[in-house]
Amino acid sequence: MEQTAAQLSDAFAHIRLILGFVVSLSIARLLTGLARFVQHPDKIRPDAVHLLWSFSILLLLVHFWWWEFWLGVIPVWTFALYAFLLLFVLQLFLLTALLYPDSIAEYAGYGDYFMRRRAWFFGLLASVNLFDVVDTLIKGEHHAVRYSWDYWVQAPAYVALSLIAVWTANRKFHLAFVILNLAWQIFFIAEAFTTLG
């Protein structure tokens, strides 16, 4: 069945609404988790690696919502495409839930918790980066050509670094990875996404 311009616009608005709900829940979970450090400074102490990943995922969520604007150029909407996007955004929510679980009572703190649950976190992070490449390709060639070579090597690089992060508990590696990640995100946003044009 061919979709009219009005149907495409309605589909885009409907899907953005659902994605927006999940992104909003993700941001709320992150902000609530971050607020715990202010609310209970003597009970809950921040960990540098965990805290930097929290800021990184917050930036990723804001960035994700911005780059999904280009979904408006998709000429035909299918359930498979909708399911793909929903799975993409659900992974982002799970990253926030892994950063801020309901309780860390059985752990020595957020640093201990993060290191002991790093396989889940970095497995999802690798998957999110692969989904991002597919998401870019879905938006069409006119969108994909906006990016230089560095974008196309970032997904395999993130997968490789995430696999190393799953394997090692070395704090220096994890601190270097999250700092590199934040620097890359800021560079990429400045290079590719300062305007919608």
PDB file of C-alpha atoms in Angstrom:
ATOM      1  CA  MET A   1       0.000   0.000   0.000  1.00  0.00           C
ATOM      2  CA  GLU A   2       1.436   3.361  -1.036  1.00  0.00           C
ATOM      3  CA  GLN A   3       1.663   5.956   1.727  1.00  0.00           C
ATOM      4  CA  THR A   4       0.467   9.514   1.143  1.00  0.00           C
ATOM      5  CA  ALA A   5       2.412  12.561   2.331  1.00  0.00           C
ATOM      6  CA  ALA A   6      -0.092  13.023   5.181  1.00  0.00           C
ATOM      7  CA  GLN A   7       0.284   9.385   6.239  1.00  0.00           C
ATOM      8  CA  LEU A   8       4.079   9.670   6.179  1.00  0.00           C
ATOM      9  CA  SER A   9       3.902  12.805   8.304  1.00  0.00           C
ATOM     10  CA  ASP A  10       1.535  11.111  10.755  1.00  0.00           C
ATOM     11  CA  ALA A  11       3.734   7.998  10.922  1.00  0.00           C
ATOM     12  CA  PHE A  12       6.825  10.098  11.570  1.00  0.00           C
ATOM     13  CA  ALA A  13       5.066  12.070  14.335  1.00  0.00           C
ATOM     14  CA  HIS A  14       3.695   8.873  15.893  1.00  0.00           C
ATOM     15  CA  ILE A  15       7.069   7.129  15.923  1.00  0.00           C
ATOM     16  CA  ARG A  16       8.905  10.201  17.231  1.00  0.00           C
ATOM     17  CA  LEU A  17       6.368  10.396  20.044  1.00  0.00           C
ATOM     18  CA  ILE A  18       7.040   6.815  21.124  1.00  0.00           C
ATOM     19  CA  LEU A  19      10.806   7.258  20.831  1.00  0.00           C
ATOM     20  CA  GLY A  20      10.489  10.498  22.798  1.00  0.00           C
ATOM     21  CA  PHE A  21       8.730   8.721  25.664  1.00  0.00           C
ATOM     22  CA  VAL A  22      11.556   6.214  25.999  1.00  0.00           C
ATOM     23  CA  VAL A  23      14.249   8.900  25.703  1.00  0.00           C
ATOM     24  CA  SER A  24      12.420  10.947  28.367  1.00  0.00           C
ATOM     25  CA  LEU A  25      12.297   7.954  30.720  1.00  0.00           C
ATOM     26  CA  SER A  26      16.000   7.370  30.110  1.00  0.00           C
ATOM     27  CA  ILE A  27      16.927  10.981  30.864  1.00  0.00           C
ATOM     28  CA  ALA A  28      14.722  10.951  33.962  1.00  0.00           C
ATOM     29  CA  ARG A  29      16.409   7.788  35.239  1.00  0.00           C
ATOM     30  CA  LEU A  30      19.871   9.289  34.700  1.00  0.00           C
ATOM     31  CA  LEU A  31      19.005  12.594  36.357  1.00  0.00           C
ATOM     32  CA  THR A  32      17.355  10.819  39.302  1.00  0.00           C
ATOM     33  CA  GLY A  33      20.468   8.678  39.701  1.00  0.00           C
ATOM     34  CA  LEU A  34      22.767  11.690  39.527  1.00  0.00           C
ATOM     35  CA  ALA A  35      20.611  13.531  42.067  1.00  0.00           C
ATOM     36  CA  ARG A  36      21.292  10.743  44.613  1.00  0.00           C
ATOM     37  CA  PHE A  37      24.869  11.974  44.912  1.00  0.00           C
ATOM     38  CA  VAL A  38      23.594  15.375  46.013  1.00  0.00           C
ATOM     39  CA  GLN A  39      20.777  14.004  48.178  1.00  0.00           C
ATOM     40  CA  HIS A  40      22.944  11.506  50.079  1.00  0.00           C
ATOM     41  CA  PRO A  41      26.570  12.693  49.885  1.00  0.00           C
ATOM     42  CA  ASP A  42      27.652  10.741  52.972  1.00  0.00           C
ATOM     43  CA  LYS A  43      26.016   7.472  51.899  1.00  0.00           C
ATOM     44  CA  ILE A  44      26.540   7.468  48.148  1.00  0.00           C
ATOM     45  CA  ARG A  45      29.902   8.476  46.786  1.00  0.00           C
ATOM     46  CA  PRO A  46      30.445   8.993  43.081  1.00  0.00           C
ATOM     47  CA  ASP A  47      32.954   6.989  41.106  1.00  0.00           C
ATOM     48  CA  ALA A  48      34.823   8.842  38.335  1.00  0.00           C
ATOM     49  CA  VAL A  49      34.362   6.186  35.626  1.00  0.00           C
ATOM     50  CA  HIS A  50      30.702   5.615  36.462  1.00  0.00           C
ATOM     51  CA  LEU A  51      29.997   9.338  36.700  1.00  0.00           C
ATOM     52  CA  LEU A  52      31.686  10.118  33.377  1.00  0.00           C
ATOM     53  CA  TRP A  53      29.719   7.330  31.663  1.00  0.00           C
ATOM     54  CA  SER A  54      26.568   8.843  33.168  1.00  0.00           C
ATOM     55  CA  PHE A  55      27.341  12.204  31.552  1.00  0.00           C
ATOM     56  CA  SER A  56      28.300  10.458  28.324  1.00  0.00           C
ATOM     57  CA  ILE A  57      25.020   8.544  28.101  1.00  0.00           C
ATOM     58  CA  LEU A  58      23.085  11.722  28.939  1.00  0.00           C
ATOM     59  CA  LEU A  59      24.851  13.456  26.042  1.00  0.00           C
ATOM     60  CA  LEU A  60      24.156  10.430  23.827  1.00  0.00           C
ATOM     61  CA  LEU A  61      20.427  10.602  24.647  1.00  0.00           C
ATOM     62  CA  VAL A  62      20.230  14.302  23.828  1.00  0.00           C
ATOM     63  CA  HIS A  63      22.220  13.688  20.662  1.00  0.00           C
ATOM     64  CA  PHE A  64      20.048  10.707  19.699  1.00  0.00           C
ATOM     65  CA  TRP A  65      16.905  12.794  19.914  1.00  0.00           C
ATOM     66  CA  TRP A  66      18.493  15.477  17.720  1.00  0.00           C
ATOM     67  CA  TRP A  67      19.721  13.103  15.016  1.00  0.00           C
ATOM     68  CA  GLU A  68      16.375  11.285  14.818  1.00  0.00           C
ATOM     69  CA  PHE A  69      14.944  14.436  13.227  1.00  0.00           C
ATOM     70  CA  TRP A  70      16.181  13.012   9.925  1.00  0.00           C
ATOM     71  CA  LEU A  71      13.693  10.156  10.168  1.00  0.00           C
ATOM     72  CA  GLY A  72      11.309  12.613   8.503  1.00  0.00           C
ATOM     73  CA  VAL A  73      12.958  11.897   5.138  1.00  0.00           C
ATOM     74  CA  ILE A  74      12.061   8.198   5.141  1.00  0.00           C
ATOM     75  CA  PRO A  75       9.721   7.624   2.175  1.00  0.00           C
ATOM     76  CA  VAL A  76       7.955   4.447   3.411  1.00  0.00           C
ATOM     77  CA  TRP A  77       7.334   3.308   6.968  1.00  0.00           C
ATOM     78  CA  THR A  78       7.139  -0.387   7.814  1.00  0.00           C
ATOM     79  CA  PHE A  79       6.635  -2.293  11.030  1.00  0.00           C
ATOM     80  CA  ALA A  80      10.169  -3.706  10.706  1.00  0.00           C
ATOM     81  CA  LEU A  81      11.606  -0.194  10.603  1.00  0.00           C
ATOM     82  CA  TYR A  82       9.476   0.825  13.575  1.00  0.00           C
ATOM     83  CA  ALA A  83      10.593  -2.279  15.517  1.00  0.00           C
ATOM     84  CA  PHE A  84      14.252  -1.541  14.701  1.00  0.00           C
ATOM     85  CA  LEU A  85      13.971   2.034  16.026  1.00  0.00           C
ATOM     86  CA  LEU A  86      12.144   0.863  19.128  1.00  0.00           C
ATOM     87  CA  LEU A  87      14.843  -1.730  19.819  1.00  0.00           C
ATOM     88  CA  PHE A  88      17.479   0.976  19.292  1.00  0.00           C
ATOM     89  CA  VAL A  89      15.957   3.340  21.849  1.00  0.00           C
ATOM     90  CA  LEU A  90      15.220   0.513  24.319  1.00  0.00           C
ATOM     91  CA  GLN A  91      18.936  -0.270  24.357  1.00  0.00           C
ATOM     92  CA  LEU A  92      19.583   3.336  25.364  1.00  0.00           C
ATOM     93  CA  PHE A  93      17.105   2.990  28.215  1.00  0.00           C
ATOM     94  CA  LEU A  94      18.787  -0.221  29.364  1.00  0.00           C
ATOM     95  CA  LEU A  95      22.148   1.586  29.447  1.00  0.00           C
ATOM     96  CA  THR A  96      20.657   4.110  31.892  1.00  0.00           C
ATOM     97  CA  ALA A  97      19.061   1.351  33.967  1.00  0.00           C
ATOM     98  CA  LEU A  98      22.431  -0.390  34.168  1.00  0.00           C
ATOM     99  CA  LEU A  99      24.098   2.814  35.332  1.00  0.00           C
ATOM    100  CA  TYR A 100      21.460   3.423  38.007  1.00  0.00           C
ATOM    101  CA  PRO A 101      19.864   0.212  39.284  1.00  0.00           C
ATOM    102  CA  ASP A 102      17.151   0.286  41.923  1.00  0.00           C
ATOM    103  CA  SER A 103      19.680  -0.719  44.587  1.00  0.00           C
ATOM    104  CA  ILE A 104      23.431  -1.240  44.915  1.00  0.00           C
ATOM    105  CA  ALA A 105      23.236  -2.484  48.507  1.00  0.00           C
ATOM    106  CA  GLU A 106      25.172  -5.673  47.702  1.00  0.00           C
ATOM    107  CA  TYR A 107      28.068  -3.722  46.168  1.00  0.00           C
ATOM    108  CA  ALA A 108      30.831  -1.614  47.711  1.00  0.00           C
ATOM    109  CA  GLY A 109      29.662   1.433  45.737  1.00  0.00           C
ATOM    110  CA  TYR A 110      29.009   2.571  42.193  1.00  0.00           C
ATOM    111  CA  GLY A 111      32.568   1.849  41.083  1.00  0.00           C
ATOM    112  CA  ASP A 112      32.337  -1.756  42.289  1.00  0.00           C
ATOM    113  CA  TYR A 113      28.838  -2.130  40.813  1.00  0.00           C
ATOM    114  CA  PHE A 114      29.875  -0.728  37.426  1.00  0.00           C
ATOM    115  CA  MET A 115      32.935  -2.959  37.123  1.00  0.00           C
ATOM    116  CA  ARG A 116      30.987  -6.070  38.084  1.00  0.00           C
ATOM    117  CA  ARG A 117      28.213  -5.296  35.574  1.00  0.00           C
ATOM    118  CA  ARG A 118      30.479  -3.951  32.831  1.00  0.00           C
ATOM    119  CA  ALA A 119      29.856  -6.869  30.453  1.00  0.00           C
ATOM    120  CA  TRP A 120      26.190  -5.902  30.183  1.00  0.00           C
ATOM    121  CA  PHE A 121      26.924  -2.192  29.847  1.00  0.00           C
ATOM    122  CA  PHE A 122      29.646  -2.502  27.225  1.00  0.00           C
ATOM    123  CA  GLY A 123      27.796  -5.225  25.334  1.00  0.00           C
ATOM    124  CA  LEU A 124      24.873  -2.823  24.959  1.00  0.00           C
ATOM    125  CA  LEU A 125      27.194   0.066  24.091  1.00  0.00           C
ATOM    126  CA  ALA A 126      28.711  -1.977  21.256  1.00  0.00           C
ATOM    127  CA  SER A 127      25.240  -2.861  20.008  1.00  0.00           C
ATOM    128  CA  VAL A 128      24.081   0.774  20.162  1.00  0.00           C
ATOM    129  CA  ASN A 129      26.981   1.812  17.936  1.00  0.00           C
ATOM    130  CA  LEU A 130      26.158  -0.868  15.371  1.00  0.00           C
ATOM    131  CA  PHE A 131      22.491   0.171  15.435  1.00  0.00           C
ATOM    132  CA  ASP A 132      23.596   3.760  14.869  1.00  0.00           C
ATOM    133  CA  VAL A 133      25.278   2.845  11.578  1.00  0.00           C
ATOM    134  CA  VAL A 134      22.151   1.007  10.391  1.00  0.00           C
ATOM    135  CA  ASP A 135      20.034   3.976  11.507  1.00  0.00           C
ATOM    136  CA  THR A 136      22.210   6.302   9.417  1.00  0.00           C
ATOM    137  CA  LEU A 137      21.889   4.071   6.353  1.00  0.00           C
ATOM    138  CA  ILE A 138      18.110   3.842   6.792  1.00  0.00           C
ATOM    139  CA  LYS A 139      17.874   7.611   6.463  1.00  0.00           C
ATOM    140  CA  GLY A 140      19.212   7.364   2.921  1.00  0.00           C
ATOM    141  CA  GLU A 141      22.320   8.058   0.910  1.00  0.00           C
ATOM    142  CA  HIS A 142      21.804  11.840   1.001  1.00  0.00           C
ATOM    143  CA  HIS A 143      22.076  11.607   4.804  1.00  0.00           C
ATOM    144  CA  ALA A 144      24.940   9.108   4.927  1.00  0.00           C
ATOM    145  CA  VAL A 145      27.204  11.173   2.661  1.00  0.00           C
ATOM    146  CA  ARG A 146      27.157  13.994   5.229  1.00  0.00           C
ATOM    147  CA  TYR A 147      29.687  12.068   7.300  1.00  0.00           C
ATOM    148  CA  SER A 148      33.420  11.823   6.775  1.00  0.00           C
ATOM    149  CA  TRP A 149      35.499   8.662   7.125  1.00  0.00           C
ATOM    150  CA  ASP A 150      35.840   9.067  10.903  1.00  0.00           C
ATOM    151  CA  TYR A 151      32.142   8.335  11.416  1.00  0.00           C
ATOM    152  CA  TRP A 152      32.380   5.065   9.494  1.00  0.00           C
ATOM    153  CA  VAL A 153      35.301   3.766  11.571  1.00  0.00           C
ATOM    154  CA  GLN A 154      33.801   4.768  14.918  1.00  0.00           C
ATOM    155  CA  ALA A 155      31.394   1.807  15.130  1.00  0.00           C
ATOM    156  CA  PRO A 156      34.071  -0.889  14.700  1.00  0.00           C
ATOM    157  CA  ALA A 157      36.347   1.079  17.039  1.00  0.00           C
ATOM    158  CA  TYR A 158      33.613   1.237  19.704  1.00  0.00           C
ATOM    159  CA  VAL A 159      32.898  -2.466  19.315  1.00  0.00           C
ATOM    160  CA  ALA A 160      36.601  -3.286  19.753  1.00  0.00           C
ATOM    161  CA  LEU A 161      37.018  -0.967  22.747  1.00  0.00           C
ATOM    162  CA  SER A 162      33.810  -2.288  24.303  1.00  0.00           C
ATOM    163  CA  LEU A 163      35.023  -5.874  23.967  1.00  0.00           C
ATOM    164  CA  ILE A 164      38.260  -4.890  25.702  1.00  0.00           C
ATOM    165  CA  ALA A 165      36.202  -3.124  28.398  1.00  0.00           C
ATOM    166  CA  VAL A 166      34.179  -6.309  28.948  1.00  0.00           C
ATOM    167  CA  TRP A 167      37.389  -8.273  29.377  1.00  0.00           C
ATOM    168  CA  THR A 168      39.445  -5.911  31.559  1.00  0.00           C
ATOM    169  CA  ALA A 169      38.707  -4.277  34.901  1.00  0.00           C
ATOM    170  CA  ASN A 170      41.753  -2.021  34.572  1.00  0.00           C
ATOM    171  CA  ARG A 171      40.599   1.363  35.887  1.00  0.00           C
ATOM    172  CA  LYS A 172      43.109   3.311  33.782  1.00  0.00           C
ATOM    173  CA  PHE A 173      41.738   1.733  30.609  1.00  0.00           C
ATOM    174  CA  HIS A 174      38.142   2.452  31.635  1.00  0.00           C
ATOM    175  CA  LEU A 175      38.944   6.054  32.520  1.00  0.00           C
ATOM    176  CA  ALA A 176      40.791   6.561  29.218  1.00  0.00           C
ATOM    177  CA  PHE A 177      37.913   4.954  27.280  1.00  0.00           C
ATOM    178  CA  VAL A 178      35.225   7.169  28.798  1.00  0.00           C
ATOM    179  CA  ILE A 179      37.307  10.344  28.350  1.00  0.00           C
ATOM    180  CA  LEU A 180      38.019   9.407  24.725  1.00  0.00           C
ATOM    181  CA  ASN A 181      34.323   8.674  24.270  1.00  0.00           C
ATOM    182  CA  LEU A 182      33.258  12.065  25.625  1.00  0.00           C
ATOM    183  CA  ALA A 183      35.825  13.843  23.452  1.00  0.00           C
ATOM    184  CA  TRP A 184      34.581  11.947  20.382  1.00  0.00           C
ATOM    185  CA  GLN A 185      30.935  12.764  21.138  1.00  0.00           C
ATOM    186  CA  ILE A 186      31.663  16.469  21.523  1.00  0.00           C
ATOM    187  CA  PHE A 187      33.780  16.511  18.341  1.00  0.00           C
ATOM    188  CA  PHE A 188      31.129  14.613  16.371  1.00  0.00           C
ATOM    189  CA  ILE A 189      28.297  16.870  17.517  1.00  0.00           C
ATOM    190  CA  ALA A 190      30.305  19.977  16.627  1.00  0.00           C
ATOM    191  CA  GLU A 191      31.308  18.547  13.241  1.00  0.00           C
ATOM    192  CA  ALA A 192      28.079  16.974  12.039  1.00  0.00           C
ATOM    193  CA  PHE A 193      25.080  18.156  13.984  1.00  0.00           C
ATOM    194  CA  THR A 194      25.205  21.862  14.784  1.00  0.00           C
ATOM    195  CA  THR A 195      22.278  22.595  12.448  1.00  0.00           C
ATOM    196  CA  LEU A 196      19.407  20.619  10.969  1.00  0.00           C
ATOM    197  CA  GLY A 197      20.075  21.855   7.445  1.00  0.00           C
TER     198      GLY A 197
END
